[in-house]
PDB file of C-alpha atoms in Angstrom:
ATOM      1  CA  MET A   1      89.775  60.653 116.339  1.00 95.00           C
ATOM      2  CA  ASN A   2      92.209  59.715 112.428  1.00 96.00           C
ATOM      3  CA  VAL A   3      93.007  62.876 110.222  1.00 97.00           C
ATOM      4  CA  ILE A   4      94.297  63.470 106.882  1.00 97.00           C
ATOM      5  CA  VAL A   5      95.044  66.984 106.186  1.00 97.00           C
ATOM      6  CA  VAL A   6      95.641  67.055 102.191  1.00 97.00           C
ATOM      7  CA  GLY A   7      98.357  70.102 101.650  1.00 96.00           C
ATOM      8  CA  ALA A   8     100.604  71.486 103.999  1.00 95.00           C
ATOM      9  CA  GLY A   9     100.643  75.557 102.986  1.00 93.00           C
ATOM     10  CA  LYS A  10     100.027  77.946 105.492  1.00 91.00           C
ATOM     11  CA  VAL A  11      97.041  76.738 106.182  1.00 92.00           C
ATOM     12  CA  GLY A  12      97.072  73.076 106.150  1.00 95.00           C
ATOM     13  CA  TYR A  13     100.687  73.360 108.149  1.00 95.00           C
ATOM     14  CA  ILE A  14      98.535  75.562 110.958  1.00 94.00           C
ATOM     15  CA  VAL A  15      96.118  72.812 110.898  1.00 95.00           C
ATOM     16  CA  ALA A  16      97.963  69.630 111.107  1.00 95.00           C
ATOM     17  CA  GLU A  17     100.539  71.211 114.116  1.00 95.00           C
ATOM     18  CA  ARG A  18      97.174  72.250 115.801  1.00 92.00           C
ATOM     19  CA  LEU A  19      95.782  68.205 115.350  1.00 95.00           C
ATOM     20  CA  SER A  20      98.940  66.849 116.697  1.00 94.00           C
ATOM     21  CA  ARG A  21      99.067  68.619 119.504  1.00 92.00           C
ATOM     22  CA  GLU A  22      96.280  66.500 120.951  1.00 91.00           C
ATOM     23  CA  GLU A  23      97.406  63.074 121.853  1.00 89.00           C
ATOM     24  CA  SER A  24      94.312  60.917 120.728  1.00 92.00           C
ATOM     25  CA  ASN A  25      94.412  63.007 117.366  1.00 94.00           C
ATOM     26  CA  ASN A  26      96.373  60.198 114.279  1.00 96.00           C
ATOM     27  CA  VAL A  27      97.237  62.941 111.925  1.00 97.00           C
ATOM     28  CA  MET A  28      98.349  62.454 108.601  1.00 97.00           C
ATOM     29  CA  VAL A  29      99.232  65.117 105.965  1.00 97.00           C
ATOM     30  CA  ILE A  30      99.822  64.238 102.332  1.00 98.00           C
ATOM     31  CA  GLU A  31     101.629  67.238 100.464  1.00 97.00           C
ATOM     32  CA  ASN A  32     103.245  66.685  97.186  1.00 96.00           C
ATOM     33  CA  ASP A  33     105.868  69.943  97.197  1.00 96.00           C
ATOM     34  CA  PRO A  34     108.803  68.131  98.962  1.00 95.00           C
ATOM     35  CA  GLN A  35     110.048  71.176 100.267  1.00 95.00           C
ATOM     36  CA  ALA A  36     106.610  71.486 102.075  1.00 95.00           C
ATOM     37  CA  ALA A  37     106.899  67.964 102.526  1.00 95.00           C
ATOM     38  CA  ASP A  38     110.587  68.163 104.108  1.00 95.00           C
ATOM     39  CA  LYS A  39     109.469  71.251 106.483  1.00 94.00           C
ATOM     40  CA  VAL A  40     106.439  68.891 107.953  1.00 95.00           C
ATOM     41  CA  ALA A  41     108.520  65.628 108.384  1.00 94.00           C
ATOM     42  CA  MET A  42     111.010  67.888 110.709  1.00 94.00           C
ATOM     43  CA  SER A  43     108.960  69.473 112.425  1.00 93.00           C
ATOM     44  CA  LEU A  44     105.751  67.607 113.031  1.00 94.00           C
ATOM     45  CA  ASN A  45     104.983  63.978 114.749  1.00 91.00           C
ATOM     46  CA  ILE A  46     102.467  63.136 112.348  1.00 94.00           C
ATOM     47  CA  SER A  47     102.121  60.474 109.365  1.00 95.00           C
ATOM     48  CA  LEU A  48     103.511  61.639 105.976  1.00 96.00           C
ATOM     49  CA  ILE A  49     102.601  60.918 102.377  1.00 97.00           C
ATOM     50  CA  ASN A  50     105.144  63.101  99.368  1.00 96.00           C
ATOM     51  CA  ASP A  51     102.414  62.420  96.744  1.00 96.00           C
ATOM     52  CA  THR A  52      99.711  64.381  95.107  1.00 96.00           C
ATOM     53  CA  GLY A  53      96.456  64.614  97.420  1.00 95.00           C
ATOM     54  CA  SER A  54      93.685  64.916  94.295  1.00 95.00           C
ATOM     55  CA  ASN A  55      95.060  61.488  92.396  1.00 96.00           C
ATOM     56  CA  PRO A  56      92.462  59.583  93.599  1.00 96.00           C
ATOM     57  CA  ARG A  57      95.079  55.989  94.137  1.00 97.00           C
ATOM     58  CA  VAL A  58      96.702  58.299  96.230  1.00 97.00           C
ATOM     59  CA  LEU A  59      93.765  58.971  99.023  1.00 97.00           C
ATOM     60  CA  ARG A  60      92.560  55.378  98.562  1.00 96.00           C
ATOM     61  CA  ASP A  61      96.027  54.341  99.721  1.00 97.00           C
ATOM     62  CA  ALA A  62      96.407  56.419 102.746  1.00 97.00           C
ATOM     63  CA  MET A  63      92.556  56.609 103.481  1.00 96.00           C
ATOM     64  CA  LYS A  64      93.593  52.721 104.040  1.00 96.00           C
ATOM     65  CA  MET A  65      96.327  53.412 106.051  1.00 95.00           C
ATOM     66  CA  ASN A  66      94.595  55.680 108.484  1.00 94.00           C
ATOM     67  CA  ASP A  67      91.181  55.206 108.489  1.00 96.00           C
ATOM     68  CA  PRO A  68      89.585  58.637 108.882  1.00 97.00           C
ATOM     69  CA  ASP A  69      87.001  59.962 110.371  1.00 97.00           C
ATOM     70  CA  VAL A  70      87.766  63.676 108.858  1.00 97.00           C
ATOM     71  CA  VAL A  71      89.345  64.241 105.800  1.00 97.00           C
ATOM     72  CA  ILE A  72      90.747  68.462 105.849  1.00 97.00           C
ATOM     73  CA  SER A  73      91.273  69.784 102.470  1.00 97.00           C
ATOM     74  CA  THR A  74      93.538  72.877 101.946  1.00 96.00           C
ATOM     75  CA  VAL A  75      95.266  73.044  98.490  1.00 96.00           C
ATOM     76  CA  ALA A  76      95.585  75.816  96.258  1.00 91.00           C
ATOM     77  CA  ARG A  77      92.495  74.998  94.101  1.00 93.00           C
ATOM     78  CA  ASP A  78      89.202  75.241  95.266  1.00 93.00           C
ATOM     79  CA  GLU A  79      87.895  73.206  92.434  1.00 94.00           C
ATOM     80  CA  ASP A  80      90.723  71.005  93.884  1.00 96.00           C
ATOM     81  CA  ASN A  81      89.261  70.666  97.459  1.00 96.00           C
ATOM     82  CA  LEU A  82      85.907  69.868  96.302  1.00 95.00           C
ATOM     83  CA  PHE A  83      87.068  67.133  94.358  1.00 96.00           C
ATOM     84  CA  ILE A  84      89.663  65.409  96.893  1.00 97.00           C
ATOM     85  CA  CYS A  85      86.500  65.895  99.520  1.00 96.00           C
ATOM     86  CA  MET A  86      84.101  63.722  96.668  1.00 94.00           C
ATOM     87  CA  ILE A  87      86.609  61.165  96.502  1.00 96.00           C
ATOM     88  CA  ALA A  88      87.214  60.624 100.142  1.00 96.00           C
ATOM     89  CA  LYS A  89      83.015  60.697 100.557  1.00 95.00           C
ATOM     90  CA  ASN A  90      82.972  58.123  97.849  1.00 94.00           C
ATOM     91  CA  LEU A  91      85.761  55.654  99.485  1.00 95.00           C
ATOM     92  CA  LYS A  92      84.334  55.599 102.833  1.00 96.00           C
ATOM     93  CA  PRO A  93      80.695  57.503 102.696  1.00 94.00           C
ATOM     94  CA  ASP A  94      80.477  58.787 106.867  1.00 95.00           C
ATOM     95  CA  VAL A  95      83.721  60.525 107.020  1.00 96.00           C
ATOM     96  CA  LYS A  96      83.708  64.041 107.337  1.00 96.00           C
ATOM     97  CA  THR A  97      84.566  66.346 104.943  1.00 96.00           C
ATOM     98  CA  ILE A  98      85.895  69.906 105.641  1.00 96.00           C
ATOM     99  CA  ALA A  99      87.197  71.685 102.505  1.00 95.00           C
ATOM    100  CA  ARG A 100      88.935  75.473 102.714  1.00 94.00           C
ATOM    101  CA  ILE A 101      87.298  77.179  99.721  1.00 91.00           C
ATOM    102  CA  ARG A 102      87.733  80.554  98.731  1.00 85.00           C
ATOM    103  CA  ASP A 103      85.264  81.665  95.709  1.00 81.00           C
ATOM    104  CA  GLN A 104      81.798  82.862  97.333  1.00 77.00           C
ATOM    105  CA  ASP A 105      79.682  80.893  94.809  1.00 79.00           C
ATOM    106  CA  TYR A 106      80.924  77.759  96.388  1.00 83.00           C
ATOM    107  CA  ILE A 107      80.082  78.319  99.693  1.00 81.00           C
ATOM    108  CA  SER A 108      76.772  79.914  98.988  1.00 78.00           C
ATOM    109  CA  PHE A 109      75.597  76.624  96.309  1.00 79.00           C
ATOM    110  CA  ASN A 110      76.929  75.010  99.725  1.00 74.00           C
ATOM    111  CA  GLU A 111      75.368  76.505 102.282  1.00 76.00           C
ATOM    112  CA  ASP A 112      72.108  76.705 100.234  1.00 74.00           C
ATOM    113  CA  ASN A 113      71.523  73.167  99.245  1.00 68.00           C
ATOM    114  CA  ASP A 114      70.855  71.314 102.172  1.00 67.00           C
ATOM    115  CA  SER A 115      69.826  68.345  99.862  1.00 65.00           C
ATOM    116  CA  ILE A 116      72.681  68.577  97.815  1.00 72.00           C
ATOM    117  CA  LYS A 117      75.829  69.276  99.590  1.00 75.00           C
ATOM    118  CA  LEU A 118      79.225  69.471  97.779  1.00 80.00           C
ATOM    119  CA  VAL A 119      81.384  69.144 101.603  1.00 91.00           C
ATOM    120  CA  ASP A 120      80.013  68.165 104.549  1.00 92.00           C
ATOM    121  CA  GLU A 121      82.021  72.031 106.004  1.00 91.00           C
ATOM    122  CA  ILE A 122      83.882  74.816 104.600  1.00 90.00           C
ATOM    123  CA  PHE A 123      86.297  77.155 106.165  1.00 89.00           C
ATOM    124  CA  SER A 124      87.471  80.037 104.500  1.00 88.00           C
ATOM    125  CA  PRO A 125      90.045  82.860 106.110  1.00 85.00           C
ATOM    126  CA  GLU A 126      89.775  85.249 103.459  1.00 84.00           C
ATOM    127  CA  ASN A 127      85.910  85.094 104.833  1.00 86.00           C
ATOM    128  CA  SER A 128      86.969  85.263 108.453  1.00 87.00           C
ATOM    129  CA  CYS A 129      89.818  88.089 108.045  1.00 91.00           C
ATOM    130  CA  ALA A 130      86.858  90.015 106.007  1.00 92.00           C
ATOM    131  CA  GLU A 131      84.238  89.555 108.902  1.00 92.00           C
ATOM    132  CA  ILE A 132      87.381  90.732 111.265  1.00 93.00           C
ATOM    133  CA  ILE A 133      88.250  94.256 108.932  1.00 95.00           C
ATOM    134  CA  LYS A 134      85.071  94.860 108.575  1.00 95.00           C
ATOM    135  CA  GLU A 135      84.094  95.226 112.286  1.00 94.00           C
ATOM    136  CA  LEU A 136      87.602  96.400 113.060  1.00 94.00           C
ATOM    137  CA  ALA A 137      86.115  99.049 110.447  1.00 94.00           C
ATOM    138  CA  ILE A 138      82.671 100.351 111.862  1.00 92.00           C
ATOM    139  CA  LEU A 139      83.834  99.950 116.006  1.00 93.00           C
ATOM    140  CA  GLU A 140      85.381 103.112 115.760  1.00 89.00           C
ATOM    141  CA  ASN A 141      87.255 102.678 118.726  1.00 91.00           C
ATOM    142  CA  ALA A 142      88.859  98.945 118.698  1.00 94.00           C
ATOM    143  CA  ILE A 143      91.913  98.304 117.522  1.00 95.00           C
ATOM    144  CA  GLU A 144      91.812  94.186 117.963  1.00 95.00           C
ATOM    145  CA  TYR A 145      88.843  91.706 117.239  1.00 95.00           C
ATOM    146  CA  ASP A 146      88.604  87.845 117.705  1.00 93.00           C
ATOM    147  CA  TYR A 147      86.574  85.464 117.546  1.00 89.00           C
ATOM    148  CA  ILE A 148      86.742  82.634 119.537  1.00 87.00           C
ATOM    149  CA  ASP A 149      84.619  80.148 118.381  1.00 78.00           C
ATOM    150  CA  SER A 150      84.779  77.080 121.268  1.00 75.00           C
ATOM    151  CA  LEU A 151      82.572  80.223 123.269  1.00 83.00           C
ATOM    152  CA  ASP A 152      80.785  81.765 120.739  1.00 86.00           C
ATOM    153  CA  MET A 153      82.573  84.902 121.827  1.00 93.00           C
ATOM    154  CA  VAL A 154      84.168  87.795 120.679  1.00 95.00           C
ATOM    155  CA  MET A 155      87.363  89.321 122.379  1.00 96.00           C
ATOM    156  CA  ALA A 156      88.149  92.551 121.561  1.00 97.00           C
ATOM    157  CA  THR A 157      90.518  95.642 122.914  1.00 97.00           C
ATOM    158  CA  PHE A 158      89.348  99.068 122.602  1.00 96.00           C
ATOM    159  CA  LEU A 159      91.859 102.332 122.656  1.00 95.00           C
ATOM    160  CA  VAL A 160      91.032 104.866 124.722  1.00 94.00           C
ATOM    161  CA  THR A 161      90.747 108.829 123.258  1.00 90.00           C
ATOM    162  CA  LYS A 162      91.243 112.041 124.133  1.00 88.00           C
ATOM    163  CA  GLY A 163      87.492 112.434 123.099  1.00 82.00           C
ATOM    164  CA  ASN A 164      85.726 109.262 124.753  1.00 86.00           C
ATOM    165  CA  ASN A 165      83.645 109.545 127.534  1.00 88.00           C
ATOM    166  CA  ILE A 166      85.469 106.823 130.485  1.00 92.00           C
ATOM    167  CA  VAL A 167      88.404 109.553 130.821  1.00 92.00           C
ATOM    168  CA  GLY A 168      89.221 109.871 134.236  1.00 93.00           C
ATOM    169  CA  LYS A 169      86.664 107.180 135.541  1.00 93.00           C
ATOM    170  CA  THR A 170      86.342 103.396 136.225  1.00 94.00           C
ATOM    171  CA  ILE A 171      85.167 100.462 135.318  1.00 92.00           C
ATOM    172  CA  LEU A 172      82.869 100.309 137.986  1.00 91.00           C
ATOM    173  CA  GLU A 173      81.596 103.724 137.147  1.00 92.00           C
ATOM    174  CA  ILE A 174      80.947 103.524 133.283  1.00 92.00           C
ATOM    175  CA  GLN A 175      77.200 103.660 133.219  1.00 88.00           C
ATOM    176  CA  ASP A 176      75.112 101.237 131.325  1.00 89.00           C
ATOM    177  CA  MET A 177      77.691  98.264 131.102  1.00 91.00           C
ATOM    178  CA  PRO A 178      76.175  95.091 129.118  1.00 91.00           C
ATOM    179  CA  GLU A 179      75.518  92.835 131.933  1.00 86.00           C
ATOM    180  CA  MET A 180      77.451  89.636 130.154  1.00 88.00           C
ATOM    181  CA  LEU A 181      80.237  92.137 129.414  1.00 93.00           C
ATOM    182  CA  SER A 182      83.860  91.196 130.778  1.00 94.00           C
ATOM    183  CA  VAL A 183      86.990  94.034 131.273  1.00 95.00           C
ATOM    184  CA  VAL A 184      89.780  91.130 131.051  1.00 95.00           C
ATOM    185  CA  SER A 185      92.943  93.798 131.346  1.00 96.00           C
ATOM    186  CA  ILE A 186      93.807  96.819 130.829  1.00 96.00           C
ATOM    187  CA  TYR A 187      97.134  97.761 129.027  1.00 97.00           C
ATOM    188  CA  ARG A 188      99.267 100.825 129.817  1.00 95.00           C
ATOM    189  CA  GLY A 189     102.118 101.321 127.876  1.00 93.00           C
ATOM    190  CA  GLU A 190     103.755  97.871 128.155  1.00 92.00           C
ATOM    191  CA  ASP A 191     101.799  97.287 132.063  1.00 94.00           C
ATOM    192  CA  VAL A 192      99.257  94.702 132.286  1.00 95.00           C
ATOM    193  CA  HIS A 193      96.948  95.696 134.655  1.00 94.00           C
ATOM    194  CA  THR A 194      94.011  92.312 135.765  1.00 93.00           C
ATOM    195  CA  GLU A 195      92.829  94.075 138.958  1.00 91.00           C
ATOM    196  CA  VAL A 196      90.842  96.514 136.735  1.00 92.00           C
ATOM    197  CA  GLU A 197      87.628  97.332 138.577  1.00 90.00           C
ATOM    198  CA  THR A 198      89.026 100.340 140.604  1.00 92.00           C
ATOM    199  CA  PHE A 199      91.664 101.414 137.757  1.00 92.00           C
ATOM    200  CA  GLU A 200      91.427 104.580 136.378  1.00 93.00           C
ATOM    201  CA  LEU A 201      91.344 104.896 132.614  1.00 95.00           C
ATOM    202  CA  HIS A 202      93.683 107.919 131.052  1.00 95.00           C
ATOM    203  CA  VAL A 203      94.368 108.596 127.467  1.00 94.00           C
ATOM    204  CA  ASP A 204      96.043 105.442 125.486  1.00 95.00           C
ATOM    205  CA  ASP A 205      95.250 102.897 128.338  1.00 96.00           C
ATOM    206  CA  ARG A 206      94.114  99.945 125.381  1.00 97.00           C
ATOM    207  CA  ILE A 207      90.935  97.649 127.311  1.00 97.00           C
ATOM    208  CA  CYS A 208      90.963  94.128 126.407  1.00 97.00           C
ATOM    209  CA  VAL A 209      86.903  92.710 126.960  1.00 96.00           C
ATOM    210  CA  LEU A 210      84.893  89.437 126.692  1.00 96.00           C
ATOM    211  CA  GLY A 211      81.221  89.158 125.490  1.00 95.00           C
ATOM    212  CA  THR A 212      78.960  88.729 122.815  1.00 94.00           C
ATOM    213  CA  SER A 213      79.109  90.644 119.622  1.00 92.00           C
ATOM    214  CA  ASP A 214      76.157  93.048 120.636  1.00 93.00           C
ATOM    215  CA  ASP A 215      78.082  93.773 123.826  1.00 94.00           C
ATOM    216  CA  ILE A 216      81.180  94.848 122.060  1.00 95.00           C
ATOM    217  CA  ARG A 217      79.076  96.855 120.137  1.00 92.00           C
ATOM    218  CA  ALA A 218      77.671  98.385 123.022  1.00 93.00           C
ATOM    219  CA  PHE A 219      80.773  99.162 125.047  1.00 94.00           C
ATOM    220  CA  ASN A 220      81.521 100.935 121.704  1.00 93.00           C
ATOM    221  CA  LYS A 221      79.349 103.368 122.157  1.00 91.00           C
ATOM    222  CA  ILE A 222      79.942 103.717 125.091  1.00 91.00           C
ATOM    223  CA  LEU A 223      83.184 105.282 124.423  1.00 91.00           C
ATOM    224  CA  GLY A 224      81.238 107.830 122.295  1.00 86.00           C
ATOM    225  CA  VAL A 225      81.550 107.639 118.509  1.00 73.00           C
ATOM    226  CA  VAL A 226      83.006 111.183 117.288  1.00 66.00           C
ATOM    227  CA  ARG A 227      81.605 109.826 113.844  1.00 76.00           C
ATOM    228  CA  ASP A 228      80.241 107.655 112.174  1.00 82.00           C
ATOM    229  CA  ALA A 229      82.132 105.368 109.754  1.00 89.00           C
ATOM    230  CA  ASN A 230      80.304 105.412 106.442  1.00 91.00           C
ATOM    231  CA  GLU A 231      82.531 105.549 103.752  1.00 95.00           C
ATOM    232  CA  PHE A 232      85.241 103.413 103.174  1.00 97.00           C
ATOM    233  CA  VAL A 233      87.902 102.400 100.549  1.00 97.00           C
ATOM    234  CA  ILE A 234      89.664  98.863  99.679  1.00 97.00           C
ATOM    235  CA  LEU A 235      92.839  98.991  98.389  1.00 96.00           C
ATOM    236  CA  GLY A 236      93.091  95.952  95.965  1.00 94.00           C
ATOM    237  CA  ALA A 237      89.509  93.250  95.068  1.00 92.00           C
ATOM    238  CA  THR A 238      91.391  90.429  96.586  1.00 89.00           C
ATOM    239  CA  ALA A 239      89.165  87.666  98.382  1.00 86.00           C
ATOM    240  CA  ILE A 240      89.718  89.342 100.882  1.00 91.00           C
ATOM    241  CA  GLY A 241      89.483  93.010  99.839  1.00 93.00           C
ATOM    242  CA  VAL A 242      86.054  91.657  97.803  1.00 91.00           C
ATOM    243  CA  ASN A 243      84.388  89.605 100.931  1.00 90.00           C
ATOM    244  CA  THR A 244      84.833  92.747 103.412  1.00 95.00           C
ATOM    245  CA  ALA A 245      82.990  95.141 100.445  1.00 95.00           C
ATOM    246  CA  ARG A 246      80.515  92.225 101.071  1.00 92.00           C
ATOM    247  CA  SER A 247      80.672  91.966 104.820  1.00 93.00           C
ATOM    248  CA  LEU A 248      80.210  95.839 104.622  1.00 96.00           C
ATOM    249  CA  GLU A 249      76.816  95.541 102.570  1.00 95.00           C
ATOM    250  CA  MET A 250      75.232  93.301 104.609  1.00 92.00           C
ATOM    251  CA  ALA A 251      75.781  95.663 107.918  1.00 92.00           C
ATOM    252  CA  GLY A 252      74.026  97.954 106.125  1.00 93.00           C
ATOM    253  CA  LYS A 253      76.928 100.297 104.396  1.00 94.00           C
ATOM    254  CA  LYS A 254      76.367 101.422 100.971  1.00 93.00           C
ATOM    255  CA  ASN A 255      79.140 104.190 100.237  1.00 95.00           C
ATOM    256  CA  ILE A 256      82.093 101.466  99.631  1.00 96.00           C
ATOM    257  CA  ARG A 257      84.789 101.786  97.135  1.00 96.00           C
ATOM    258  CA  ILE A 258      87.435  99.600  95.452  1.00 96.00           C
ATOM    259  CA  ILE A 259      90.735 100.181  94.109  1.00 96.00           C
ATOM    260  CA  GLU A 260      92.302  98.121  91.650  1.00 95.00           C
ATOM    261  CA  THR A 261      95.556  97.988  88.885  1.00 95.00           C
ATOM    262  CA  ASP A 262      94.036  94.906  87.206  1.00 93.00           C
ATOM    263  CA  GLN A 263      91.757  95.636  84.362  1.00 90.00           C
ATOM    264  CA  GLU A 264      90.022  91.687  84.568  1.00 87.00           C
ATOM    265  CA  LYS A 265      89.253  92.256  88.077  1.00 86.00           C
ATOM    266  CA  CYS A 266      87.655  95.453  87.886  1.00 86.00           C
ATOM    267  CA  THR A 267      85.365  93.842  85.092  1.00 83.00           C
ATOM    268  CA  ASN A 268      84.814  90.382  87.680  1.00 80.00           C
ATOM    269  CA  THR A 269      84.696  91.940  90.296  1.00 79.00           C
ATOM    270  CA  LEU A 270      81.083  93.239  91.215  1.00 74.00           C
ATOM    271  CA  ARG A 271      78.917  90.971  89.683  1.00 73.00           C
ATOM    272  CA  ASP A 272      77.870  90.137  93.131  1.00 74.00           C
ATOM    273  CA  LEU A 273      78.275  93.298  94.790  1.00 88.00           C
ATOM    274  CA  ASN A 274      75.697  95.826  95.245  1.00 89.00           C
ATOM    275  CA  TYR A 275      76.948  99.337  96.727  1.00 92.00           C
ATOM    276  CA  THR A 276      80.558  98.937  96.111  1.00 94.00           C
ATOM    277  CA  ARG A 277      81.980 100.997  93.218  1.00 94.00           C
ATOM    278  CA  ILE A 278      85.460  99.919  91.531  1.00 93.00           C
ATOM    279  CA  MET A 279      88.181 101.914  90.374  1.00 94.00           C
ATOM    280  CA  ASN A 280      90.819 100.552  87.908  1.00 94.00           C
ATOM    281  CA  GLY A 281      93.614 102.604  89.658  1.00 93.00           C
ATOM    282  CA  ASN A 282      97.238 102.418  91.527  1.00 93.00           C
TER     283      ASN A 282
END
C-alpha cells in the first residue's frame, strides 16, 4: 500500500513509524520543519519531502512520485488537514483521505452529512483520550482502560481494594462472570500470574481482563461499588478536557465542572455543553 503522511509531529511520526513496519507499505512523509524532517530521515526507512504539505504544488508532486492509496494529514491546524485532504481528493478522486481533527464542529459535520464529506475518515486522539478518561472516571475500580479497535474489545485493569466482594476468592468462585470476559493475568506486586482460575485474590492485586465494553462494566459491578461517581471536576478547558465533559454528559452525568484560567476559553467552552459549569480560576 502506498501512503503519504503529511506532518511528522508526535502523531504523524507515530503513524509513519507504525505503517513503515509493514514491508508491503511504501510510506512517504511530507514535513516542513527541518528538525522534525531530520528525525524522520535518521529514524525511519521511508521517503521524505522537507517542504510544506499544504502547498498544492508540493502535494501534487508527492502524489506523482508515490501514487498513494491513502493520504493521512496530521499537521497542527484542522483547517490545513481538511484542505490537504480535499486537494488530494481533487488530484486523485479514488484516494482515501484521513485527517486528524480536534474541533468537534468539523467532526460532527463530517459524521452527520453522508452526502457532503469533508474527508473520508477522521481520527481525533483528543476524543479517544477523553473517552478513556470518562471510562476510568465512571468505572470506580478500573486503573487502566484501552480500546483494541481491531478486535472491537476493551482491555482493562482493575485494582482489588479492601471493600471489594472478590477478596479471598478465586476467579472460578466469582459469581455472574460475563460469558465473553477473559481474565488475561493477575499482577501481585511485580509478579505476573497467567494461571488465574484458581489464584486466590488479595487486596492490591491488579486483574487484567479482556471483553466488550458491557463486559467491563459488568465486571466493575461484580467487584462492588462503594459510591457511584456522579460529580466531576475537570482542570483545564483543553480539547481533551472539553471532550471529556461532553463524553460524561453523553453517559448521563449532569454534575460536571471545568476550572479554567483563560477567560476567553471560559466564554467559548460552554456553547455545546448542557450540564457542565465552568469557573474562571486557577
